[in-house]
PDB file of C-alpha atoms in Angstrom:
ATOM      1  CA  UNK A  18     236.193 118.565  83.796  1.00 46.00           C
ATOM      2  CA  UNK A  19     234.434 116.772  86.736  1.00 48.00           C
ATOM      3  CA  UNK A  20     233.949 113.090  87.328  1.00 47.00           C
ATOM      4  CA  UNK A  21     230.312 111.947  87.157  1.00 48.00           C
ATOM      5  CA  UNK A  22     230.262 108.118  87.144  1.00 53.00           C
ATOM      6  CA  UNK A  23     232.004 105.048  85.973  1.00 54.00           C
ATOM      7  CA  UNK A  24     230.781 101.938  84.144  1.00 56.00           C
ATOM      8  CA  UNK A  25     232.428  98.799  82.774  1.00 56.00           C
ATOM      9  CA  UNK A  26     232.911 100.513  79.391  1.00 54.00           C
ATOM     10  CA  UNK A  27     232.954 104.266  80.072  1.00 50.00           C
ATOM     11  CA  UNK A  28     234.075 106.866  82.497  1.00 52.00           C
ATOM     12  CA  UNK A  29     231.507 109.723  82.440  1.00 49.00           C
ATOM     13  CA  UNK A  30     232.754 113.218  82.965  1.00 52.00           C
ATOM     14  CA  UNK A  31     231.174 116.599  82.679  1.00 49.00           C
ATOM     15  CA  UNK A  32     233.028 119.283  80.867  1.00 48.00           C
ATOM     16  CA  UNK A  33     232.581 122.972  81.728  1.00 47.00           C
ATOM     17  CA  UNK A  34     234.107 124.401  78.558  1.00 45.00           C
ATOM     18  CA  UNK A  35     235.366 122.967  75.261  1.00 47.00           C
ATOM     19  CA  UNK A  36     236.032 125.944  73.036  1.00 53.00           C
ATOM     20  CA  UNK A  37     239.253 124.893  71.244  1.00 57.00           C
ATOM     21  CA  UNK A  38     240.357 123.963  67.796  1.00 64.00           C
ATOM     22  CA  UNK A  39     240.594 120.290  68.942  1.00 64.00           C
ATOM     23  CA  UNK A  40     236.831 119.917  68.376  1.00 74.00           C
ATOM     24  CA  UNK A  41     237.395 120.721  64.711  1.00 78.00           C
ATOM     25  CA  UNK A  42     240.299 118.458  63.907  1.00 70.00           C
ATOM     26  CA  UNK A  43     240.194 115.614  66.594  1.00 65.00           C
ATOM     27  CA  UNK A  44     239.003 112.529  64.754  1.00 58.00           C
ATOM     28  CA  UNK A  45     238.484 110.444  67.910  1.00 57.00           C
ATOM     29  CA  UNK A  46     236.381 113.009  69.946  1.00 57.00           C
ATOM     30  CA  UNK A  47     239.034 112.864  72.625  1.00 57.00           C
ATOM     31  CA  UNK A  48     238.190 115.033  75.599  1.00 57.00           C
ATOM     32  CA  UNK A  49     240.975 116.606  77.610  1.00 55.00           C
ATOM     33  CA  UNK A  50     240.754 117.717  81.139  1.00 57.00           C
ATOM     34  CA  UNK A  51     242.404 119.900  83.702  1.00 60.00           C
ATOM     35  CA  UNK A  52     245.529 121.679  82.576  1.00 62.00           C
ATOM     36  CA  UNK A  53     245.378 120.040  79.137  1.00 63.00           C
ATOM     37  CA  UNK A  54     242.009 121.609  78.458  1.00 66.00           C
ATOM     38  CA  UNK A  55     243.197 124.955  79.790  1.00 71.00           C
ATOM     39  CA  UNK A  56     246.299 124.970  77.556  1.00 72.00           C
ATOM     40  CA  UNK A  57     244.128 124.306  74.401  1.00 69.00           C
ATOM     41  CA  UNK A  58     241.570 126.951  75.466  1.00 73.00           C
ATOM     42  CA  UNK A  59     244.252 129.617  76.032  1.00 76.00           C
ATOM     43  CA  UNK A  60     245.945 128.799  72.600  1.00 76.00           C
ATOM     44  CA  UNK A  61     242.631 128.807  70.831  1.00 76.00           C
ATOM     45  CA  UNK A  62     241.024 131.855  72.474  1.00 80.00           C
ATOM     46  CA  UNK A  63     244.186 133.921  72.502  1.00 83.00           C
ATOM     47  CA  UNK A  64     245.074 132.941  68.880  1.00 79.00           C
ATOM     48  CA  UNK A  65     241.541 133.576  67.605  1.00 83.00           C
ATOM     49  CA  UNK A  66     241.339 137.052  69.318  1.00 88.00           C
ATOM     50  CA  UNK A  67     244.626 138.028  67.764  1.00 89.00           C
ATOM     51  CA  UNK A  68     243.512 136.550  64.376  1.00 88.00           C
ATOM     52  CA  UNK A  69     240.171 138.494  64.572  1.00 92.00           C
ATOM     53  CA  UNK A  70     242.036 141.728  65.203  1.00 94.00           C
ATOM     54  CA  UNK A  71     244.460 141.074  62.341  1.00 91.00           C
ATOM     55  CA  UNK A  72     241.660 140.040  59.963  1.00 92.00           C
ATOM     56  CA  UNK A  73     239.630 143.195  60.800  1.00 95.00           C
ATOM     57  CA  UNK A  74     242.734 145.313  60.073  1.00 94.00           C
ATOM     58  CA  UNK A  75     243.294 143.454  56.812  1.00 92.00           C
ATOM     59  CA  UNK A  76     239.687 143.858  55.661  1.00 94.00           C
ATOM     60  CA  UNK A  77     239.589 147.587  56.507  1.00 95.00           C
ATOM     61  CA  UNK A  78     243.004 148.219  54.988  1.00 93.00           C
ATOM     62  CA  UNK A  79     242.105 146.474  51.693  1.00 92.00           C
ATOM     63  CA  UNK A  80     238.583 147.912  51.522  1.00 92.00           C
ATOM     64  CA  UNK A  81     239.060 151.594  52.285  1.00 90.00           C
ATOM     65  CA  UNK A  82     240.714 152.726  49.060  1.00 86.00           C
ATOM     66  CA  UNK A  83     239.030 151.887  45.752  1.00 85.00           C
ATOM     67  CA  UNK A  84     242.292 151.631  43.865  1.00 87.00           C
ATOM     68  CA  UNK A  85     243.460 148.820  46.243  1.00 87.00           C
ATOM     69  CA  UNK A  86     240.049 147.243  46.428  1.00 86.00           C
ATOM     70  CA  UNK A  87     239.642 147.014  42.667  1.00 86.00           C
ATOM     71  CA  UNK A  88     242.673 144.648  42.283  1.00 87.00           C
ATOM     72  CA  UNK A  89     241.415 140.970  42.052  1.00 87.00           C
ATOM     73  CA  UNK A  90     244.062 139.593  44.332  1.00 87.00           C
ATOM     74  CA  UNK A  91     243.113 141.996  47.140  1.00 90.00           C
ATOM     75  CA  UNK A  92     239.414 141.254  46.604  1.00 93.00           C
ATOM     76  CA  UNK A  93     240.198 137.538  47.048  1.00 92.00           C
ATOM     77  CA  UNK A  94     242.164 138.432  50.202  1.00 91.00           C
ATOM     78  CA  UNK A  95     239.089 140.241  51.486  1.00 95.00           C
ATOM     79  CA  UNK A  96     236.836 137.263  50.781  1.00 95.00           C
ATOM     80  CA  UNK A  97     239.195 134.898  52.578  1.00 93.00           C
ATOM     81  CA  UNK A  98     239.657 137.267  55.481  1.00 93.00           C
ATOM     82  CA  UNK A  99     235.902 137.788  55.892  1.00 96.00           C
ATOM     83  CA  UNK A 100     235.135 134.049  55.904  1.00 96.00           C
ATOM     84  CA  UNK A 101     237.931 133.308  58.411  1.00 93.00           C
ATOM     85  CA  UNK A 102     236.754 136.242  60.565  1.00 95.00           C
ATOM     86  CA  UNK A 103     233.184 134.743  60.755  1.00 96.00           C
ATOM     87  CA  UNK A 104     234.633 131.280  61.299  1.00 93.00           C
ATOM     88  CA  UNK A 105     236.600 132.350  64.367  1.00 91.00           C
ATOM     89  CA  UNK A 106     233.744 134.439  65.760  1.00 93.00           C
ATOM     90  CA  UNK A 107     231.164 131.726  65.409  1.00 94.00           C
ATOM     91  CA  UNK A 108     233.611 129.143  66.882  1.00 90.00           C
ATOM     92  CA  UNK A 109     234.338 131.261  69.945  1.00 89.00           C
ATOM     93  CA  UNK A 110     230.772 132.162  70.592  1.00 90.00           C
ATOM     94  CA  UNK A 111     228.802 129.047  69.573  1.00 87.00           C
ATOM     95  CA  UNK A 112     230.837 125.867  70.035  1.00 83.00           C
ATOM     96  CA  UNK A 113     230.120 125.801  73.763  1.00 83.00           C
ATOM     97  CA  UNK A 114     226.438 126.799  73.713  1.00 85.00           C
ATOM     98  CA  UNK A 115     225.315 123.170  74.248  1.00 83.00           C
ATOM     99  CA  UNK A 116     222.738 123.857  76.921  1.00 85.00           C
ATOM    100  CA  UNK A 117     220.199 125.036  74.333  1.00 86.00           C
ATOM    101  CA  UNK A 118     219.800 122.496  71.563  1.00 86.00           C
ATOM    102  CA  UNK A 119     218.354 124.812  68.970  1.00 89.00           C
ATOM    103  CA  UNK A 120     221.049 127.464  69.537  1.00 92.00           C
ATOM    104  CA  UNK A 121     223.763 124.795  69.602  1.00 90.00           C
ATOM    105  CA  UNK A 122     222.473 123.372  66.305  1.00 91.00           C
ATOM    106  CA  UNK A 123     222.318 126.809  64.659  1.00 93.00           C
ATOM    107  CA  UNK A 124     225.909 127.686  65.620  1.00 93.00           C
ATOM    108  CA  UNK A 125     227.140 124.256  64.503  1.00 93.00           C
ATOM    109  CA  UNK A 126     225.743 124.857  61.074  1.00 95.00           C
ATOM    110  CA  UNK A 127     227.240 128.383  60.951  1.00 95.00           C
ATOM    111  CA  UNK A 128     230.659 127.083  61.999  1.00 95.00           C
ATOM    112  CA  UNK A 129     230.575 124.378  59.360  1.00 95.00           C
ATOM    113  CA  UNK A 130     229.472 126.813  56.559  1.00 97.00           C
ATOM    114  CA  UNK A 131     231.976 129.509  57.346  1.00 96.00           C
ATOM    115  CA  UNK A 132     234.955 127.175  57.645  1.00 94.00           C
ATOM    116  CA  UNK A 133     233.997 125.511  54.381  1.00 96.00           C
ATOM    117  CA  UNK A 134     233.727 128.940  52.825  1.00 97.00           C
ATOM    118  CA  UNK A 135     237.228 129.745  54.066  1.00 94.00           C
ATOM    119  CA  UNK A 136     238.505 126.547  52.528  1.00 93.00           C
ATOM    120  CA  UNK A 137     236.958 127.468  49.234  1.00 95.00           C
ATOM    121  CA  UNK A 138     238.529 130.903  49.375  1.00 95.00           C
ATOM    122  CA  UNK A 139     241.867 129.284  49.978  1.00 91.00           C
ATOM    123  CA  UNK A 140     241.330 127.247  46.792  1.00 91.00           C
ATOM    124  CA  UNK A 141     240.459 130.495  44.990  1.00 92.00           C
ATOM    125  CA  UNK A 142     243.647 132.019  46.288  1.00 89.00           C
ATOM    126  CA  UNK A 143     245.574 129.013  44.909  1.00 88.00           C
ATOM    127  CA  UNK A 144     243.778 129.322  41.487  1.00 88.00           C
ATOM    128  CA  UNK A 145     244.491 133.088  41.448  1.00 87.00           C
ATOM    129  CA  UNK A 146     248.188 132.548  42.122  1.00 84.00           C
ATOM    130  CA  UNK A 147     248.335 129.910  39.464  1.00 85.00           C
ATOM    131  CA  UNK A 148     246.694 132.169  36.874  1.00 85.00           C
ATOM    132  CA  UNK A 149     248.792 135.206  37.717  1.00 82.00           C
ATOM    133  CA  UNK A 150     252.290 133.542  38.214  1.00 79.00           C
ATOM    134  CA  UNK A 151     252.230 130.329  36.230  1.00 79.00           C
ATOM    135  CA  UNK A 152     249.832 130.830  33.333  1.00 79.00           C
ATOM    136  CA  UNK A 153     250.135 134.616  33.403  1.00 71.00           C
ATOM    137  CA  UNK A 154     246.438 134.999  32.653  1.00 65.00           C
ATOM    138  CA  UNK A 155     245.503 138.624  32.595  1.00 62.00           C
ATOM    139  CA  UNK A 156     241.713 138.679  31.816  1.00 63.00           C
ATOM    140  CA  UNK A 157     240.135 138.700  35.235  1.00 66.00           C
ATOM    141  CA  UNK A 158     236.999 140.808  34.736  1.00 68.00           C
ATOM    142  CA  UNK A 159     234.475 138.191  35.927  1.00 83.00           C
ATOM    143  CA  UNK A 160     236.852 136.052  38.004  1.00 89.00           C
ATOM    144  CA  UNK A 161     235.958 137.531  41.347  1.00 91.00           C
ATOM    145  CA  UNK A 162     232.280 136.906  40.752  1.00 92.00           C
ATOM    146  CA  UNK A 163     233.018 133.231  39.943  1.00 93.00           C
ATOM    147  CA  UNK A 164     235.202 133.007  43.092  1.00 95.00           C
ATOM    148  CA  UNK A 165     232.462 134.509  45.221  1.00 96.00           C
ATOM    149  CA  UNK A 166     229.798 132.226  43.775  1.00 96.00           C
ATOM    150  CA  UNK A 167     231.969 129.146  44.261  1.00 96.00           C
ATOM    151  CA  UNK A 168     232.864 130.057  47.847  1.00 96.00           C
ATOM    152  CA  UNK A 169     229.295 130.473  48.808  1.00 97.00           C
ATOM    153  CA  UNK A 170     227.474 127.913  46.748  1.00 97.00           C
ATOM    154  CA  UNK A 171     229.752 124.872  47.462  1.00 97.00           C
ATOM    155  CA  UNK A 172     229.701 125.342  51.305  1.00 97.00           C
ATOM    156  CA  UNK A 173     225.963 125.843  51.210  1.00 97.00           C
ATOM    157  CA  UNK A 174     225.477 122.684  49.112  1.00 97.00           C
ATOM    158  CA  UNK A 175     227.604 120.605  51.495  1.00 96.00           C
ATOM    159  CA  UNK A 176     225.733 121.949  54.542  1.00 96.00           C
ATOM    160  CA  UNK A 177     222.357 121.296  52.868  1.00 95.00           C
ATOM    161  CA  UNK A 178     223.382 117.671  51.980  1.00 94.00           C
ATOM    162  CA  UNK A 179     224.560 117.150  55.534  1.00 93.00           C
ATOM    163  CA  UNK A 180     221.236 118.462  56.861  1.00 92.00           C
ATOM    164  CA  UNK A 181     219.275 116.186  54.489  1.00 91.00           C
ATOM    165  CA  UNK A 182     221.310 113.181  55.398  1.00 89.00           C
ATOM    166  CA  UNK A 183     220.938 114.012  59.112  1.00 84.00           C
ATOM    167  CA  UNK A 184     217.171 114.432  59.110  1.00 81.00           C
ATOM    168  CA  UNK A 185     216.863 111.309  56.892  1.00 83.00           C
ATOM    169  CA  UNK A 186     218.971 109.123  59.195  1.00 75.00           C
ATOM    170  CA  UNK A 187     218.091 110.946  62.387  1.00 70.00           C
ATOM    171  CA  UNK A 188     221.673 110.745  63.654  1.00 67.00           C
ATOM    172  CA  UNK A 189     222.104 114.191  65.101  1.00 70.00           C
ATOM    173  CA  UNK A 190     225.084 115.087  62.962  1.00 80.00           C
ATOM    174  CA  UNK A 191     225.508 118.678  64.170  1.00 88.00           C
ATOM    175  CA  UNK A 192     225.754 117.958  67.886  1.00 85.00           C
ATOM    176  CA  UNK A 193     228.418 115.729  69.472  1.00 82.00           C
ATOM    177  CA  UNK A 194     227.066 113.683  72.330  1.00 81.00           C
ATOM    178  CA  UNK A 195     228.760 111.662  75.046  1.00 77.00           C
ATOM    179  CA  UNK A 196     228.117 108.051  74.009  1.00 74.00           C
ATOM    180  CA  UNK A 197     227.695 106.877  77.662  1.00 75.00           C
ATOM    181  CA  UNK A 198     225.614 109.585  79.207  1.00 76.00           C
ATOM    182  CA  UNK A 199     223.945 111.130  76.158  1.00 76.00           C
ATOM    183  CA  UNK A 200     225.035 114.570  77.264  1.00 80.00           C
ATOM    184  CA  UNK A 201     225.728 117.242  74.609  1.00 83.00           C
ATOM    185  CA  UNK A 202     229.475 117.799  74.581  1.00 81.00           C
ATOM    186  CA  UNK A 203     229.849 120.573  71.987  1.00 83.00           C
ATOM    187  CA  UNK A 204     228.186 122.103  68.993  1.00 87.00           C
ATOM    188  CA  UNK A 205     229.921 120.602  66.007  1.00 89.00           C
ATOM    189  CA  UNK A 206     229.743 117.760  63.526  1.00 90.00           C
ATOM    190  CA  UNK A 207     229.908 114.199  64.947  1.00 86.00           C
ATOM    191  CA  UNK A 208     232.779 111.993  63.866  1.00 83.00           C
ATOM    192  CA  UNK A 209     231.227 110.430  60.726  1.00 84.00           C
ATOM    193  CA  UNK A 210     229.767 113.680  59.435  1.00 87.00           C
ATOM    194  CA  UNK A 211     233.019 115.470  60.255  1.00 86.00           C
ATOM    195  CA  UNK A 212     235.065 113.081  58.106  1.00 87.00           C
ATOM    196  CA  UNK A 213     232.697 113.315  55.135  1.00 89.00           C
ATOM    197  CA  UNK A 214     231.511 116.894  55.183  1.00 92.00           C
ATOM    198  CA  UNK A 215     234.558 118.700  56.655  1.00 92.00           C
ATOM    199  CA  UNK A 216     237.794 116.730  56.393  1.00 89.00           C
ATOM    200  CA  UNK A 217     237.143 115.344  52.911  1.00 91.00           C
ATOM    201  CA  UNK A 218     236.606 118.768  51.303  1.00 92.00           C
ATOM    202  CA  UNK A 219     239.536 120.048  53.223  1.00 89.00           C
ATOM    203  CA  UNK A 220     241.849 117.274  52.022  1.00 89.00           C
ATOM    204  CA  UNK A 221     240.759 117.685  48.407  1.00 92.00           C
ATOM    205  CA  UNK A 222     241.379 121.423  48.426  1.00 91.00           C
ATOM    206  CA  UNK A 223     244.758 120.950  50.202  1.00 88.00           C
ATOM    207  CA  UNK A 224     245.786 118.420  47.423  1.00 89.00           C
ATOM    208  CA  UNK A 225     244.959 120.960  44.683  1.00 90.00           C
ATOM    209  CA  UNK A 226     246.683 123.780  46.571  1.00 86.00           C
ATOM    210  CA  UNK A 227     249.748 121.721  47.233  1.00 87.00           C
ATOM    211  CA  UNK A 228     250.129 121.180  43.469  1.00 89.00           C
ATOM    212  CA  UNK A 229     249.643 124.954  42.971  1.00 86.00           C
ATOM    213  CA  UNK A 230     252.224 125.575  45.697  1.00 83.00           C
ATOM    214  CA  UNK A 231     254.826 123.433  43.926  1.00 86.00           C
ATOM    215  CA  UNK A 232     254.155 125.253  40.599  1.00 85.00           C
ATOM    216  CA  UNK A 233     254.311 128.694  42.195  1.00 81.00           C
ATOM    217  CA  UNK A 234     257.534 127.850  44.042  1.00 80.00           C
ATOM    218  CA  UNK A 235     259.146 126.869  40.767  1.00 82.00           C
ATOM    219  CA  UNK A 236     258.386 130.372  39.493  1.00 79.00           C
ATOM    220  CA  UNK A 237     259.463 132.150  42.695  1.00 73.00           C
ATOM    221  CA  UNK A 238     262.761 130.173  42.999  1.00 73.00           C
ATOM    222  CA  UNK A 239     263.607 130.258  39.274  1.00 73.00           C
ATOM    223  CA  UNK A 240     266.817 132.065  38.557  1.00 56.00           C
ATOM    224  CA  UNK A 241     266.097 135.451  36.991  1.00 55.00           C
ATOM    225  CA  UNK A 242     268.297 137.468  34.711  1.00 52.00           C
ATOM    226  CA  UNK A 243     270.988 139.239  36.567  1.00 51.00           C
ATOM    227  CA  UNK A 244     270.267 137.256  39.798  1.00 51.00           C
ATOM    228  CA  UNK A 245     272.649 134.876  41.421  1.00 53.00           C
ATOM    229  CA  UNK A 246     271.748 131.842  43.470  1.00 50.00           C
ATOM    230  CA  UNK A 247     274.128 133.000  46.164  1.00 54.00           C
ATOM    231  CA  UNK A 248     272.328 136.237  46.751  1.00 57.00           C
ATOM    232  CA  UNK A 249     271.380 135.771  50.372  1.00 59.00           C
ATOM    233  CA  UNK A 250     268.938 138.668  50.491  1.00 69.00           C
ATOM    234  CA  UNK A 251     267.165 137.443  47.385  1.00 63.00           C
ATOM    235  CA  UNK A 252     266.754 133.934  48.793  1.00 61.00           C
ATOM    236  CA  UNK A 253     265.463 135.318  52.044  1.00 65.00           C
ATOM    237  CA  UNK A 254     262.817 137.194  50.102  1.00 66.00           C
ATOM    238  CA  UNK A 255     261.952 134.041  48.202  1.00 61.00           C
ATOM    239  CA  UNK A 256     261.714 132.031  51.375  1.00 65.00           C
ATOM    240  CA  UNK A 257     259.323 134.643  52.916  1.00 70.00           C
ATOM    241  CA  UNK A 258     257.265 134.441  49.792  1.00 66.00           C
ATOM    242  CA  UNK A 259     257.088 130.651  50.089  1.00 66.00           C
ATOM    243  CA  UNK A 260     255.922 130.935  53.769  1.00 69.00           C
ATOM    244  CA  UNK A 261     253.339 133.590  52.748  1.00 72.00           C
ATOM    245  CA  UNK A 262     251.970 131.480  49.846  1.00 70.00           C
ATOM    246  CA  UNK A 263     251.744 128.299  51.968  1.00 69.00           C
ATOM    247  CA  UNK A 264     249.752 130.200  54.707  1.00 71.00           C
ATOM    248  CA  UNK A 265     247.539 131.964  52.145  1.00 69.00           C
ATOM    249  CA  UNK A 266     246.412 128.809  50.477  1.00 71.00           C
ATOM    250  CA  UNK A 267     245.857 126.935  53.778  1.00 70.00           C
ATOM    251  CA  UNK A 268     248.676 124.374  53.716  1.00 68.00           C
ATOM    252  CA  UNK A 269     249.013 124.856  57.508  1.00 65.00           C
ATOM    253  CA  UNK A 270     245.827 122.739  57.705  1.00 70.00           C
ATOM    254  CA  UNK A 271     247.945 119.774  56.764  1.00 63.00           C
ATOM    255  CA  UNK A 272     248.611 119.636  60.510  1.00 58.00           C
ATOM    256  CA  UNK A 273     244.967 118.767  61.010  1.00 53.00           C
ATOM    257  CA  UNK A 274     245.897 115.192  60.151  1.00 51.00           C
ATOM    258  CA  UNK A 275     248.372 115.056  63.027  1.00 51.00           C
ATOM    259  CA  UNK A 276     247.855 112.580  65.926  1.00 46.00           C
ATOM    260  CA  UNK A 277     245.313 113.617  68.544  1.00 47.00           C
ATOM    261  CA  UNK A 278     247.823 113.715  71.462  1.00 46.00           C
ATOM    262  CA  UNK A 279     247.988 117.042  73.272  1.00 44.00           C
ATOM    263  CA  UNK A 280     251.396 118.332  71.800  1.00 42.00           C
ATOM    264  CA  UNK A 281     250.151 117.723  68.282  1.00 41.00           C
ATOM    265  CA  UNK A 282     246.857 119.477  68.989  1.00 44.00           C
ATOM    266  CA  UNK A 283     248.695 122.429  70.557  1.00 43.00           C
ATOM    267  CA  UNK A 284     250.846 122.805  67.452  1.00 44.00           C
ATOM    268  CA  UNK A 285     247.840 122.450  65.163  1.00 45.00           C
ATOM    269  CA  UNK A 286     245.696 124.923  67.094  1.00 44.00           C
ATOM    270  CA  UNK A 287     248.530 127.484  67.117  1.00 44.00           C
ATOM    271  CA  UNK A 288     249.056 127.242  63.391  1.00 45.00           C
ATOM    272  CA  UNK A 289     245.359 127.481  62.447  1.00 49.00           C
ATOM    273  CA  UNK A 290     244.630 130.574  64.402  1.00 54.00           C
TER     274      UNK A 290
END
């Protein structure tokens, strides 16, 4: 980050790189500089690379054998892993390509679509858990097709509506500009569009999945026949299940509502990778 100029209302700086999760979740468009920016970059890039490797291993492991791939739960896992994989790849590659407006715009749309798709798959994970553990619903022949359609159509619809509103209002929703200099900062939704087309769907999905989480936890922590509440090994297994479920259905994104100070963004970026 380098100093450019100073006015009565603004200090204009030029950023050299802004690829970090702060651009997704920072409601105030705060720009960090120096070591702060470096810390966020290292957390985001390192975390995303490790996540990409883990997601590739997950997709390959669940896709190779037909017997494993045919199970609905594993197919939903593959859908979620694929959408997260594309989200991280497009974020790492495209969020900083602000020198070319068309390319920047294209990647901003892709980042928006793939993250929304990941959120929808998280909701499908929650619905699948609810059907299997709470309702004990066994008829799942067409469920994956419905999940796939939902996780593709809903993000596409939100992106299309955002594009229509943007072209109608002419407000450049998919590129964030410096209000003082007019310089393109990064390729992502501006603050108003981010709240309506990104955070709002995320909050709605998290609310539904939080209810599912409570219902599933009641099943997981319910006393079974022959089990005792003091069985430490059993409670450790249940606690692991709780952590796994909360991660699977995206409850770590609750941290996205944390304050925009650096420590909070560090914690949030680490948890979302």
